[in-house]
Amino acid sequence: MTAPPVNPFMPPTAAAAAAAVEAKKVDYLNLPQPVRYEELQREVMMSLKPDLFEGLRFDLTKPLNHNFALSHSIFMGNIDVPTANNQAVKMPIGTYEFGANLVTNRGNLMLGRITSDGRLTGRVKYDVADFAALKSQFQVASEKGMSQAMFDVDLKGADWNGQLKWGTSNFYGANYFQSVTPQLSLGGEVFYLAEQRRSGIGLAARHAGDKHVATAQVANTGLVSLTYIQKISEKVSLASDFMWNLNSREANASFGYDYVLRQCRLRGRIDTDGKIAAFLEERLNVGVNFVLSAEVDHPRKDAKFGFGLTVGE
């Protein structure tokens, strides 16, 4: 957009004010493309939902060339067993996971994982055109009812994106997200679960500024979700979220921080359920990270601590 010609007879201050007003005008025919609907809360999730674990974890990724890499993961620790009285019951477990990653120069990818307990998971993404991509995710498990799959068709335009979904158990869904201003995006989703004869609809809004991101979601299932993240500096971000279930009249909220230093990254969270968590990633060398995970659940009188090593990018 070209600026209008400046009137030479206009006072300098008035000319500057006119130029500022013209610069603030929004070109609604040239809006940016928003994030995908399923990535609506990605910044908050990075701060408030770290990959907490209890026990020992070792991850190794070995690239064979620029497009193909193998991965090995070992975990020895405890997992929580659900109980009727919400007491802390743990079961020791040890698993080994082997993975293969194929990523082409065009961005297409195939990821696969198989564990020692017989669970196979995979993910495939293929760009059909500049505006369309096919994706699939699946899991095959020996336990009955644990195998599932999901197939997506991703569509995108200059200032919007959408998605069509089909999954096992006759799941059908669709979502759409549209930029309405350079900072604000609006959209919604619908789904239908044929086997349970359940359907739902949701609406969402996302406002992304230079140093903050705020989101809001509401669904006819009775869930209301609000998130906010503020970038305090280049190294520090603060985040919070609020979830309210209108049907059960229950609500919970959490507050967290994300502190990035030169050699480490520290994330922490505290919520209204009485849980306090922290997650530290320390860079020991190029491609070698040391990981510490800790969580204290005061109402259940439970504590979790884990440490691990990640080798490879």
mmCIF file of C-alpha atoms in Angstrom:
data_model
loop_
_atom_site.group_PDB
_atom_site.id
_atom_site.type_symbol
_atom_site.label_atom_id
_atom_site.label_comp_id
_atom_site.label_asym_id
_atom_site.label_seq_id
_atom_site.Cartn_x
_atom_site.Cartn_y
_atom_site.Cartn_z
ATOM 1 C CA MET A 1 0.000 0.000 0.000
ATOM 2 C CA THR A 2 1.519 3.368 -1.027
ATOM 3 C CA ALA A 3 1.247 6.348 1.302
ATOM 4 C CA PRO A 4 -0.869 9.292 0.090
ATOM 5 C CA PRO A 5 0.995 12.387 -1.128
ATOM 6 C CA VAL A 6 1.772 14.892 1.613
ATOM 7 C CA ASN A 7 0.243 18.353 1.202
ATOM 8 C CA PRO A 8 3.149 20.831 1.252
ATOM 9 C CA PHE A 9 0.892 23.510 2.745
ATOM 10 C CA MET A 10 -0.089 21.274 5.675
ATOM 11 C CA PRO A 11 1.755 21.970 8.979
ATOM 12 C CA PRO A 12 4.532 19.438 9.727
ATOM 13 C CA THR A 13 2.805 18.094 12.841
ATOM 14 C CA ALA A 14 -0.472 17.615 10.992
ATOM 15 C CA ALA A 15 1.343 15.886 8.102
ATOM 16 C CA ALA A 16 3.026 13.484 10.534
ATOM 17 C CA ALA A 17 -0.300 12.741 12.216
ATOM 18 C CA ALA A 18 -1.952 12.060 8.860
ATOM 19 C CA ALA A 19 0.859 9.700 7.873
ATOM 20 C CA ALA A 20 0.530 7.854 11.209
ATOM 21 C CA VAL A 21 -3.214 7.412 10.743
ATOM 22 C CA GLU A 22 -2.671 6.109 7.222
ATOM 23 C CA ALA A 23 -0.048 3.654 8.461
ATOM 24 C CA LYS A 24 -2.468 2.271 11.056
ATOM 25 C CA LYS A 25 -5.079 1.416 8.454
ATOM 26 C CA VAL A 26 -5.585 -2.326 8.071
ATOM 27 C CA ASP A 27 -5.400 -3.959 4.672
ATOM 28 C CA TYR A 28 -8.140 -6.583 5.085
ATOM 29 C CA LEU A 29 -7.255 -8.105 1.718
ATOM 30 C CA ASN A 30 -3.744 -8.976 2.925
ATOM 31 C CA LEU A 31 -4.190 -10.560 6.380
ATOM 32 C CA PRO A 32 -1.712 -13.127 7.752
ATOM 33 C CA GLN A 33 -2.520 -16.827 7.897
ATOM 34 C CA PRO A 34 -3.568 -17.902 11.418
ATOM 35 C CA VAL A 35 -2.348 -20.944 13.318
ATOM 36 C CA ARG A 36 -4.272 -24.163 12.894
ATOM 37 C CA TYR A 37 -7.282 -24.692 15.099
ATOM 38 C CA GLU A 38 -5.669 -27.658 16.835
ATOM 39 C CA GLU A 39 -2.603 -25.485 17.622
ATOM 40 C CA LEU A 40 -4.676 -22.691 19.148
ATOM 41 C CA GLN A 41 -2.958 -22.902 22.558
ATOM 42 C CA ARG A 42 0.503 -24.052 21.485
ATOM 43 C CA GLU A 43 2.457 -21.299 23.323
ATOM 44 C CA VAL A 44 0.639 -21.875 26.611
ATOM 45 C CA MET A 45 0.981 -25.654 26.314
ATOM 46 C CA MET A 46 4.757 -25.324 25.998
ATOM 47 C CA SER A 47 4.893 -23.446 29.314
ATOM 48 C CA LEU A 48 2.143 -25.138 31.347
ATOM 49 C CA LYS A 49 2.243 -28.708 30.022
ATOM 50 C CA PRO A 50 5.838 -29.968 30.129
ATOM 51 C CA ASP A 51 6.444 -33.682 29.623
ATOM 52 C CA LEU A 52 6.587 -34.638 33.312
ATOM 53 C CA PHE A 53 7.625 -38.178 34.240
ATOM 54 C CA GLU A 54 8.717 -40.242 37.241
ATOM 55 C CA GLY A 55 11.812 -42.423 37.072
ATOM 56 C CA LEU A 56 14.660 -42.715 34.585
ATOM 57 C CA ARG A 57 14.447 -41.814 30.889
ATOM 58 C CA PHE A 58 17.096 -42.036 28.182
ATOM 59 C CA ASP A 59 16.483 -40.834 24.600
ATOM 60 C CA LEU A 60 18.899 -41.254 21.726
ATOM 61 C CA THR A 61 18.387 -39.950 18.184
ATOM 62 C CA LYS A 62 20.913 -40.951 15.498
ATOM 63 C CA PRO A 63 20.627 -39.304 12.067
ATOM 64 C CA LEU A 64 21.685 -41.565 9.194
ATOM 65 C CA ASN A 65 21.420 -38.792 6.600
ATOM 66 C CA HIS A 66 19.682 -35.442 6.140
ATOM 67 C CA ASN A 67 16.253 -37.061 5.812
ATOM 68 C CA PHE A 68 16.302 -40.270 7.854
ATOM 69 C CA ALA A 69 17.001 -40.873 11.547
ATOM 70 C CA LEU A 70 16.564 -43.655 14.093
ATOM 71 C CA SER A 71 15.640 -43.179 17.747
ATOM 72 C CA HIS A 72 15.883 -45.286 20.897
ATOM 73 C CA SER A 73 14.123 -44.544 24.176
ATOM 74 C CA ILE A 74 14.341 -46.341 27.518
ATOM 75 C CA PHE A 75 12.056 -45.608 30.455
ATOM 76 C CA MET A 76 12.139 -47.168 33.921
ATOM 77 C CA GLY A 77 9.824 -45.751 36.549
ATOM 78 C CA ASN A 78 6.260 -45.652 37.856
ATOM 79 C CA ILE A 79 2.884 -44.900 36.346
ATOM 80 C CA ASP A 80 -0.270 -43.886 38.197
ATOM 81 C CA VAL A 81 -3.111 -46.410 38.432
ATOM 82 C CA PRO A 82 -6.608 -44.829 38.584
ATOM 83 C CA THR A 83 -8.563 -45.634 41.770
ATOM 84 C CA ALA A 84 -12.126 -44.959 42.903
ATOM 85 C CA ASN A 85 -11.054 -43.021 46.014
ATOM 86 C CA ASN A 86 -8.439 -40.948 44.119
ATOM 87 C CA GLN A 87 -5.574 -42.348 46.171
ATOM 88 C CA ALA A 88 -2.020 -42.448 44.852
ATOM 89 C CA VAL A 89 -1.371 -45.997 43.598
ATOM 90 C CA LYS A 90 1.712 -46.605 41.458
ATOM 91 C CA MET A 91 2.816 -49.505 39.310
ATOM 92 C CA PRO A 92 6.475 -49.996 38.305
ATOM 93 C CA ILE A 93 7.076 -50.251 34.586
ATOM 94 C CA GLY A 94 10.001 -50.507 32.198
ATOM 95 C CA THR A 95 9.720 -49.998 28.444
ATOM 96 C CA TYR A 96 11.959 -49.719 25.395
ATOM 97 C CA GLU A 97 10.866 -47.802 22.314
ATOM 98 C CA PHE A 98 12.370 -47.908 18.835
ATOM 99 C CA GLY A 99 11.536 -45.254 16.286
ATOM 100 C CA ALA A 100 12.242 -44.236 12.706
ATOM 101 C CA ASN A 101 11.812 -40.728 11.286
ATOM 102 C CA LEU A 102 11.689 -39.844 7.598
ATOM 103 C CA VAL A 103 11.408 -36.145 6.678
ATOM 104 C CA THR A 104 11.756 -35.057 3.050
ATOM 105 C CA ASN A 105 13.069 -31.738 1.815
ATOM 106 C CA ARG A 106 9.511 -30.719 0.870
ATOM 107 C CA GLY A 107 8.266 -31.190 4.423
ATOM 108 C CA ASN A 108 6.561 -34.558 3.996
ATOM 109 C CA LEU A 109 7.184 -36.935 6.872
ATOM 110 C CA MET A 110 6.675 -40.461 8.184
ATOM 111 C CA LEU A 111 7.222 -41.206 11.869
ATOM 112 C CA GLY A 112 6.931 -44.619 13.510
ATOM 113 C CA ARG A 113 7.358 -45.952 17.051
ATOM 114 C CA ILE A 114 7.152 -49.471 18.454
ATOM 115 C CA THR A 115 7.489 -50.331 22.148
ATOM 116 C CA SER A 116 8.500 -53.463 23.996
ATOM 117 C CA ASP A 117 4.927 -53.978 25.221
ATOM 118 C CA GLY A 118 3.653 -54.352 21.642
ATOM 119 C CA ARG A 119 2.239 -50.878 20.987
ATOM 120 C CA LEU A 120 2.815 -49.429 17.511
ATOM 121 C CA THR A 121 2.202 -45.743 16.755
ATOM 122 C CA GLY A 122 2.748 -43.777 13.585
ATOM 123 C CA ARG A 123 2.189 -40.454 11.893
ATOM 124 C CA VAL A 124 2.208 -39.566 8.189
ATOM 125 C CA LYS A 125 1.951 -36.170 6.480
ATOM 126 C CA TYR A 126 1.956 -35.609 2.721
ATOM 127 C CA ASP A 127 1.510 -32.263 0.940
ATOM 128 C CA VAL A 128 -0.771 -32.826 -2.049
ATOM 129 C CA ALA A 129 -0.555 -29.183 -3.132
ATOM 130 C CA ASP A 130 0.412 -25.806 -1.717
ATOM 131 C CA PHE A 131 -3.080 -25.465 -0.253
ATOM 132 C CA ALA A 132 -3.814 -29.067 0.819
ATOM 133 C CA ALA A 133 -2.160 -31.832 2.832
ATOM 134 C CA LEU A 134 -3.117 -35.324 3.983
ATOM 135 C CA LYS A 135 -2.302 -36.492 7.506
ATOM 136 C CA SER A 136 -2.907 -39.665 9.466
ATOM 137 C CA GLN A 137 -2.165 -40.870 12.982
ATOM 138 C CA PHE A 138 -2.670 -44.380 14.247
ATOM 139 C CA GLN A 139 -2.022 -46.632 17.205
ATOM 140 C CA VAL A 140 -2.087 -50.428 17.229
ATOM 141 C CA ALA A 141 -2.114 -52.095 20.653
ATOM 142 C CA SER A 142 -2.574 -55.619 21.930
ATOM 143 C CA GLU A 143 -5.245 -54.503 24.426
ATOM 144 C CA LYS A 144 -8.785 -54.655 23.143
ATOM 145 C CA GLY A 145 -10.243 -51.272 22.281
ATOM 146 C CA MET A 146 -6.899 -49.448 22.429
ATOM 147 C CA SER A 147 -6.218 -49.462 18.673
ATOM 148 C CA GLN A 148 -7.324 -46.293 16.919
ATOM 149 C CA ALA A 149 -6.649 -44.141 13.876
ATOM 150 C CA MET A 150 -7.350 -40.606 12.671
ATOM 151 C CA PHE A 151 -7.215 -39.219 9.118
ATOM 152 C CA ASP A 152 -7.114 -35.487 8.343
ATOM 153 C CA VAL A 153 -7.354 -33.297 5.267
ATOM 154 C CA ASP A 154 -5.694 -29.925 5.893
ATOM 155 C CA LEU A 155 -6.704 -26.967 3.728
ATOM 156 C CA LYS A 156 -5.323 -23.438 3.835
ATOM 157 C CA GLY A 157 -5.711 -20.123 2.105
ATOM 158 C CA ALA A 158 -3.996 -16.768 2.328
ATOM 159 C CA ASP A 159 -5.734 -15.796 5.594
ATOM 160 C CA TRP A 160 -7.540 -18.977 6.739
ATOM 161 C CA ASN A 161 -7.128 -22.675 7.280
ATOM 162 C CA GLY A 162 -9.466 -25.601 7.784
ATOM 163 C CA GLN A 163 -9.466 -29.293 8.493
ATOM 164 C CA LEU A 164 -11.659 -32.323 7.809
ATOM 165 C CA LYS A 165 -11.283 -35.289 10.177
ATOM 166 C CA TRP A 166 -12.347 -38.921 10.234
ATOM 167 C CA GLY A 167 -11.432 -41.449 12.887
ATOM 168 C CA THR A 168 -12.201 -44.861 14.276
ATOM 169 C CA SER A 169 -15.463 -45.368 16.186
ATOM 170 C CA ASN A 170 -17.082 -43.437 13.297
ATOM 171 C CA PHE A 171 -15.752 -40.063 14.374
ATOM 172 C CA TYR A 172 -16.345 -37.145 11.985
ATOM 173 C CA GLY A 173 -15.125 -33.597 12.530
ATOM 174 C CA ALA A 174 -14.282 -30.304 10.865
ATOM 175 C CA ASN A 175 -12.781 -26.992 11.952
ATOM 176 C CA TYR A 176 -12.131 -23.583 10.403
ATOM 177 C CA PHE A 177 -9.996 -20.634 11.505
ATOM 178 C CA GLN A 178 -10.059 -17.165 9.900
ATOM 179 C CA SER A 179 -7.979 -14.028 10.434
ATOM 180 C CA VAL A 180 -10.259 -11.000 10.859
ATOM 181 C CA THR A 181 -7.492 -8.514 11.788
ATOM 182 C CA PRO A 182 -3.677 -8.827 11.824
ATOM 183 C CA GLN A 183 -3.879 -9.872 15.503
ATOM 184 C CA LEU A 184 -7.330 -11.465 15.914
ATOM 185 C CA SER A 185 -8.496 -14.821 14.528
ATOM 186 C CA LEU A 186 -11.909 -16.444 14.937
ATOM 187 C CA GLY A 187 -13.117 -19.947 14.173
ATOM 188 C CA GLY A 188 -15.010 -23.005 15.257
ATOM 189 C CA GLU A 189 -15.282 -26.762 15.094
ATOM 190 C CA VAL A 190 -17.963 -29.450 14.877
ATOM 191 C CA PHE A 191 -17.784 -33.182 15.524
ATOM 192 C CA TYR A 192 -20.067 -36.208 15.467
ATOM 193 C CA LEU A 193 -19.410 -39.550 17.177
ATOM 194 C CA ALA A 194 -21.751 -41.993 15.464
ATOM 195 C CA GLU A 195 -21.308 -44.982 17.789
ATOM 196 C CA GLN A 196 -22.258 -42.934 20.853
ATOM 197 C CA ARG A 197 -24.643 -40.673 18.927
ATOM 198 C CA ARG A 198 -22.965 -37.612 20.347
ATOM 199 C CA SER A 199 -22.261 -34.336 18.610
ATOM 200 C CA GLY A 200 -20.658 -31.076 19.589
ATOM 201 C CA ILE A 201 -19.801 -27.613 18.415
ATOM 202 C CA GLY A 202 -17.162 -25.193 19.648
ATOM 203 C CA LEU A 203 -16.113 -21.606 19.031
ATOM 204 C CA ALA A 204 -12.676 -20.091 19.538
ATOM 205 C CA ALA A 205 -10.861 -16.766 19.414
ATOM 206 C CA ARG A 206 -7.134 -15.989 19.458
ATOM 207 C CA HIS A 207 -5.474 -12.592 19.854
ATOM 208 C CA ALA A 208 -1.718 -12.513 19.229
ATOM 209 C CA GLY A 209 0.222 -9.330 19.873
ATOM 210 C CA ASP A 210 3.926 -8.605 19.846
ATOM 211 C CA LYS A 211 4.419 -9.894 23.414
ATOM 212 C CA HIS A 212 1.237 -11.742 24.311
ATOM 213 C CA VAL A 213 -1.186 -14.409 23.108
ATOM 214 C CA ALA A 214 -4.724 -14.756 24.500
ATOM 215 C CA THR A 215 -7.204 -17.484 23.558
ATOM 216 C CA ALA A 216 -10.793 -18.338 24.435
ATOM 217 C CA GLN A 217 -12.793 -21.483 23.668
ATOM 218 C CA VAL A 218 -16.355 -22.458 24.463
ATOM 219 C CA ALA A 219 -18.226 -25.654 23.562
ATOM 220 C CA ASN A 220 -21.812 -26.823 23.868
ATOM 221 C CA THR A 221 -20.525 -29.673 26.041
ATOM 222 C CA GLY A 222 -20.250 -27.112 28.836
ATOM 223 C CA LEU A 223 -16.513 -26.429 28.748
ATOM 224 C CA VAL A 224 -15.032 -22.924 28.808
ATOM 225 C CA SER A 225 -11.268 -22.488 28.398
ATOM 226 C CA LEU A 226 -9.251 -19.269 28.678
ATOM 227 C CA THR A 227 -5.467 -18.952 28.291
ATOM 228 C CA TYR A 228 -3.001 -16.069 28.349
ATOM 229 C CA ILE A 229 0.772 -15.868 27.934
ATOM 230 C CA GLN A 230 2.867 -12.712 28.321
ATOM 231 C CA LYS A 231 6.449 -12.365 27.144
ATOM 232 C CA ILE A 232 8.172 -10.356 29.860
ATOM 233 C CA SER A 233 11.554 -10.314 28.122
ATOM 234 C CA GLU A 234 13.536 -12.312 25.611
ATOM 235 C CA LYS A 235 14.138 -14.956 28.286
ATOM 236 C CA VAL A 236 11.054 -14.932 30.512
ATOM 237 C CA SER A 237 7.401 -15.708 29.747
ATOM 238 C CA LEU A 238 4.457 -16.008 32.141
ATOM 239 C CA ALA A 239 1.368 -18.079 31.305
ATOM 240 C CA SER A 240 -1.981 -18.923 32.862
ATOM 241 C CA ASP A 241 -5.077 -20.909 31.964
ATOM 242 C CA PHE A 242 -8.612 -21.307 33.312
ATOM 243 C CA MET A 243 -11.005 -24.198 32.706
ATOM 244 C CA TRP A 244 -14.667 -24.200 33.762
ATOM 245 C CA ASN A 245 -17.119 -27.084 33.395
ATOM 246 C CA LEU A 246 -20.615 -25.637 33.408
ATOM 247 C CA ASN A 247 -22.268 -29.031 33.851
ATOM 248 C CA SER A 248 -20.344 -30.159 36.938
ATOM 249 C CA ARG A 249 -19.805 -26.599 38.249
ATOM 250 C CA GLU A 250 -16.099 -27.319 38.613
ATOM 251 C CA ALA A 251 -13.269 -24.981 37.735
ATOM 252 C CA ASN A 252 -9.488 -25.093 37.868
ATOM 253 C CA ALA A 253 -6.719 -22.711 36.961
ATOM 254 C CA SER A 254 -2.944 -22.823 36.720
ATOM 255 C CA PHE A 255 -0.094 -20.359 36.519
ATOM 256 C CA GLY A 256 3.332 -21.047 35.083
ATOM 257 C CA TYR A 257 6.597 -19.581 33.917
ATOM 258 C CA ASP A 258 9.098 -20.322 31.163
ATOM 259 C CA TYR A 259 12.680 -19.155 31.744
ATOM 260 C CA VAL A 260 15.193 -19.655 28.923
ATOM 261 C CA LEU A 261 18.867 -19.220 29.786
ATOM 262 C CA ARG A 262 21.924 -19.658 27.600
ATOM 263 C CA GLN A 263 22.499 -23.286 28.625
ATOM 264 C CA CYS A 264 19.150 -24.370 30.106
ATOM 265 C CA ARG A 265 15.397 -23.939 30.041
ATOM 266 C CA LEU A 266 13.298 -23.980 33.226
ATOM 267 C CA ARG A 267 9.525 -24.347 33.253
ATOM 268 C CA GLY A 268 7.271 -24.448 36.302
ATOM 269 C CA ARG A 269 3.573 -24.575 37.157
ATOM 270 C CA ILE A 270 1.234 -24.327 40.129
ATOM 271 C CA ASP A 271 -2.511 -24.993 39.927
ATOM 272 C CA THR A 272 -5.621 -24.790 42.072
ATOM 273 C CA ASP A 273 -5.668 -28.580 42.510
ATOM 274 C CA GLY A 274 -2.676 -28.271 44.816
ATOM 275 C CA LYS A 275 -0.021 -29.463 42.366
ATOM 276 C CA ILE A 276 3.391 -27.848 41.947
ATOM 277 C CA ALA A 277 5.639 -28.927 39.077
ATOM 278 C CA ALA A 278 8.996 -27.988 37.591
ATOM 279 C CA PHE A 279 10.855 -29.164 34.487
ATOM 280 C CA LEU A 280 14.513 -28.385 33.736
ATOM 281 C CA GLU A 281 16.436 -28.993 30.505
ATOM 282 C CA GLU A 282 20.179 -28.396 30.886
ATOM 283 C CA ARG A 283 22.386 -28.364 27.798
ATOM 284 C CA LEU A 284 25.602 -30.208 28.631
ATOM 285 C CA ASN A 285 27.064 -30.182 25.128
ATOM 286 C CA VAL A 286 25.961 -29.911 21.528
ATOM 287 C CA GLY A 287 23.130 -32.417 21.151
ATOM 288 C CA VAL A 288 23.302 -33.585 24.781
ATOM 289 C CA ASN A 289 20.668 -32.429 27.301
ATOM 290 C CA PHE A 290 20.140 -33.385 30.936
ATOM 291 C CA VAL A 291 16.492 -33.407 32.082
ATOM 292 C CA LEU A 292 15.018 -33.066 35.574
ATOM 293 C CA SER A 293 11.274 -33.450 36.286
ATOM 294 C CA ALA A 294 9.497 -32.932 39.610
ATOM 295 C CA GLU A 295 5.862 -32.723 40.713
ATOM 296 C CA VAL A 296 4.270 -32.551 44.172
ATOM 297 C CA ASP A 297 0.568 -33.325 44.603
ATOM 298 C CA HIS A 298 -0.350 -32.010 48.059
ATOM 299 C CA PRO A 299 -3.981 -33.272 48.282
ATOM 300 C CA ARG A 300 -2.947 -36.846 47.373
ATOM 301 C CA LYS A 301 0.317 -36.625 49.351
ATOM 302 C CA ASP A 302 2.198 -37.808 46.296
ATOM 303 C CA ALA A 303 5.550 -36.742 44.891
ATOM 304 C CA LYS A 304 7.160 -37.576 41.559
ATOM 305 C CA PHE A 305 10.765 -37.124 40.540
ATOM 306 C CA GLY A 306 12.466 -38.069 37.306
ATOM 307 C CA PHE A 307 15.750 -37.509 35.554
ATOM 308 C CA GLY A 308 16.971 -38.346 32.092
ATOM 309 C CA LEU A 309 19.409 -37.764 29.286
ATOM 310 C CA THR A 310 18.607 -36.762 25.709
ATOM 311 C CA VAL A 311 21.268 -37.332 23.052
ATOM 312 C CA GLY A 312 20.805 -36.083 19.498
ATOM 313 C CA GLU A 313 18.814 -33.230 18.002
#
